[in-house]
């Protein structure tokens, strides 16, 4: 690891001002992505601003027809939340299958979304559930937040403070995990919210998470596992790597979508 | 350099370290607690698992500074003098280790599981070990050891 300065912010304002005054600062959340990146010397920030002391960025609020999850809420806390379990069980299922128990004890929803790993799970939930990403500056609609692999429309010193998920009528998530890392080789979330059907795919796209409009149309007319499975996805723009070819990923998308519909009921 | 203080295995400790010092380095290099191992640099193997404030985590993926004021337990903190902890004893009895490199992480991870779920099924044990890799045993005897350790702890 290269040298850096470390400081722990006491409030959102502290964190943002510490980052703005640093030469090349980075927020540190659970560190489950950032610390491995630093260890490999793939990044050289001058300062790390630790968000773990900011109390109003942690916790899960039941807003009736929505749930708001603080950005610093860990995967384990979403996985163990009764509110999430009763209102959006698909989100609870997703959180409880991220990585391994030690990763879930540290990693946070805000860190996962800010990082937008093309194989991460939460970006699929944000997009399919049409969540709102709340920052210190504004609110992003899900469709406006992600901007390609490992990229978002956040500004340099913009802090995600919470994510608000509307409660869907139905939602389901199915992932085919990479057997070594547990990241999604392909993960699909299907959801019906306020009569709208949304389907998101993670793990497969060269540009990261995306909506599968063909499966959305198929499910809007006929919400069934068969309808999802019947869609033949094109392999255009999908990843090919040592784990799976683009063609195989295309096939997996329809299969995972049908399992997600089954899970949603 | 900043001073980082915490409680490790019941003792208050303090050391001046660079901000980039990982918790595992602090434990091994500053405190000489070499039972916690480093088996990878990708946060995947779990050889470095310790408990911080009662929860298992990978000490190679946390800065020592992030553990300021925390209560840390490592593998060295389990035995009572010469008497092994029941989970350690279960690994010995059930041949749950070969080279032993992964074992401290396995034991620390297992103890977090049985704290939450004192009577886990074999499937639950296997799922829980997602973040602990072993290159020797094939996991079979590790799972057996954890089930036996859980039983011993239930008394
Ligand atoms: C072994 C292993 C397996 C994993 N498996 C999976 C998996 O199966 N599925 C999955 O989805 N993920 C997986 N992960 C990643 C894990 O979920 C991470 O926790 C997550 O991607 C990053 O969250 P973090 O809180 O650790 O963020 P950090 O690593 O601390 O930060 C990540 C990035 O986000 C920025 N950031 C953090 N918080 C904020 C904020 N509030 N506002 C703005 N920017 C912010 C940081 O500056 C940094 O650039 C795995 C990780 C490991 C090590
Ligand atoms: S040393 Fe491999 S996960 Fe920590
Ligand atoms: S016993 Fe050798 S790595 Fe597990």
mmCIF file of N, CA, C and O in Angstrom, chain B residues 8-9 11 13 23-37 50 72-77:
data_model
loop_
_atom_site.group_PDB
_atom_site.id
_atom_site.type_symbol
_atom_site.label_atom_id
_atom_site.label_comp_id
_atom_site.label_asym_id
_atom_site.label_seq_id
_atom_site.Cartn_x
_atom_site.Cartn_y
_atom_site.Cartn_z
ATOM 1 N N UNK B 8 -6.734 -6.112 23.108
ATOM 2 C CA UNK B 8 -6.544 -7.357 22.358
ATOM 3 C C UNK B 8 -6.443 -8.508 23.351
ATOM 4 O O UNK B 8 -5.591 -8.489 24.251
ATOM 5 N N UNK B 9 -7.333 -9.466 23.204
ATOM 6 C CA UNK B 9 -7.393 -10.626 24.112
ATOM 7 C C UNK B 9 -7.394 -10.176 25.574
ATOM 8 O O UNK B 9 -6.686 -10.720 26.422
ATOM 9 N N UNK B 11 -6.255 -7.461 26.947
ATOM 10 C CA UNK B 11 -5.217 -6.526 27.408
ATOM 11 C C UNK B 11 -5.265 -5.233 26.615
ATOM 12 O O UNK B 11 -5.450 -5.242 25.404
ATOM 13 N N UNK B 13 -3.656 -2.381 24.635
ATOM 14 C CA UNK B 13 -2.399 -2.243 23.891
ATOM 15 C C UNK B 13 -2.433 -0.937 23.124
ATOM 16 O O UNK B 13 -3.488 -0.369 22.857
ATOM 17 N N UNK B 23 -4.885 -4.032 10.290
ATOM 18 C CA UNK B 23 -5.071 -4.631 11.611
ATOM 19 C C UNK B 23 -4.217 -5.893 11.749
ATOM 20 O O UNK B 23 -3.588 -6.126 12.783
ATOM 21 N N UNK B 24 -4.166 -6.694 10.677
ATOM 22 C CA UNK B 24 -3.386 -7.935 10.777
ATOM 23 C C UNK B 24 -1.902 -7.639 10.992
ATOM 24 O O UNK B 24 -1.222 -8.356 11.735
ATOM 25 N N UNK B 25 -1.399 -6.575 10.393
ATOM 26 C CA UNK B 25 0.017 -6.211 10.600
ATOM 27 C C UNK B 25 0.237 -5.739 12.025
ATOM 28 O O UNK B 25 1.267 -6.023 12.641
ATOM 29 N N UNK B 26 -0.712 -4.974 12.512
ATOM 30 C CA UNK B 26 -0.637 -4.482 13.887
ATOM 31 C C UNK B 26 -0.557 -5.678 14.841
ATOM 32 O O UNK B 26 0.271 -5.718 15.750
ATOM 33 N N UNK B 27 -1.402 -6.673 14.621
ATOM 34 C CA UNK B 27 -1.426 -7.840 15.499
ATOM 35 C C UNK B 27 -0.140 -8.645 15.391
ATOM 36 O O UNK B 27 0.458 -9.031 16.392
ATOM 37 N N UNK B 28 0.293 -8.881 14.155
ATOM 38 C CA UNK B 28 1.445 -9.771 13.949
ATOM 39 C C UNK B 28 2.773 -9.062 14.224
ATOM 40 O O UNK B 28 3.625 -9.596 14.908
ATOM 41 N N UNK B 29 2.911 -7.858 13.642
ATOM 42 C CA UNK B 29 4.233 -7.227 13.658
ATOM 43 C C UNK B 29 4.451 -6.353 14.892
ATOM 44 O O UNK B 29 5.560 -6.238 15.375
ATOM 45 N N UNK B 30 3.401 -5.739 15.382
ATOM 46 C CA UNK B 30 3.573 -4.862 16.554
ATOM 47 C C UNK B 30 3.315 -5.594 17.853
ATOM 48 O O UNK B 30 3.916 -5.288 18.868
ATOM 49 N N UNK B 31 2.392 -6.562 17.842
ATOM 50 C CA UNK B 31 2.090 -7.269 19.087
ATOM 51 C C UNK B 31 2.675 -8.678 19.115
ATOM 52 O O UNK B 31 2.584 -9.366 20.124
ATOM 53 N N UNK B 32 3.236 -9.114 17.988
ATOM 54 C CA UNK B 32 3.837 -10.456 17.952
ATOM 55 C C UNK B 32 2.815 -11.578 18.012
ATOM 56 O O UNK B 32 3.157 -12.718 18.335
ATOM 57 N N UNK B 33 1.555 -11.277 17.711
ATOM 58 C CA UNK B 33 0.523 -12.319 17.726
ATOM 59 C C UNK B 33 0.431 -12.933 16.335
ATOM 60 O O UNK B 33 -0.397 -12.539 15.509
ATOM 61 N N UNK B 34 1.294 -13.900 16.087
ATOM 62 C CA UNK B 34 1.425 -14.425 14.727
ATOM 63 C C UNK B 34 0.470 -15.582 14.434
ATOM 64 O O UNK B 34 0.573 -16.228 13.392
ATOM 65 N N UNK B 35 -0.448 -15.842 15.345
ATOM 66 C CA UNK B 35 -1.451 -16.879 15.078
ATOM 67 C C UNK B 35 -2.407 -16.468 13.981
ATOM 68 O O UNK B 35 -2.980 -17.311 13.290
ATOM 69 N N UNK B 36 -2.625 -15.181 13.811
ATOM 70 C CA UNK B 36 -3.489 -14.685 12.744
ATOM 71 C C UNK B 36 -2.665 -14.650 11.460
ATOM 72 O O UNK B 36 -1.621 -14.009 11.426
ATOM 73 N N UNK B 37 -3.119 -15.362 10.438
ATOM 74 C CA UNK B 37 -2.308 -15.547 9.233
ATOM 75 C C UNK B 37 -2.757 -14.668 8.078
ATOM 76 O O UNK B 37 -3.883 -14.170 8.070
ATOM 77 N N UNK B 50 -10.424 -12.527 12.622
ATOM 78 C CA UNK B 50 -10.397 -12.284 14.065
ATOM 79 C C UNK B 50 -11.775 -11.731 14.455
ATOM 80 O O UNK B 50 -12.614 -11.493 13.579
ATOM 81 N N UNK B 72 -10.678 -6.625 20.522
ATOM 82 C CA UNK B 72 -10.266 -7.589 19.500
ATOM 83 C C UNK B 72 -9.937 -8.926 20.155
ATOM 84 O O UNK B 72 -9.287 -8.962 21.209
ATOM 85 N N UNK B 73 -10.396 -10.019 19.549
ATOM 86 C CA UNK B 73 -10.001 -11.349 20.017
ATOM 87 C C UNK B 73 -9.346 -12.090 18.862
ATOM 88 O O UNK B 73 -9.894 -12.147 17.762
ATOM 89 N N UNK B 74 -8.170 -12.656 19.130
ATOM 90 C CA UNK B 74 -7.479 -13.458 18.129
ATOM 91 C C UNK B 74 -7.442 -14.902 18.620
ATOM 92 O O UNK B 74 -7.842 -15.194 19.751
ATOM 93 N N UNK B 75 -6.913 -15.768 17.796
ATOM 94 C CA UNK B 75 -6.828 -17.190 18.162
ATOM 95 C C UNK B 75 -6.066 -17.377 19.471
ATOM 96 O O UNK B 75 -6.395 -18.278 20.252
ATOM 97 N N UNK B 76 -5.101 -16.497 19.733
ATOM 98 C CA UNK B 76 -4.312 -16.630 20.978
ATOM 99 C C UNK B 76 -5.165 -16.372 22.212
ATOM 100 O O UNK B 76 -4.758 -16.706 23.328
ATOM 101 N N UNK B 77 -6.315 -15.738 22.013
ATOM 102 C CA UNK B 77 -7.142 -15.367 23.164
ATOM 103 C C UNK B 77 -8.141 -16.432 23.562
ATOM 104 O O UNK B 77 -8.950 -16.223 24.468
#
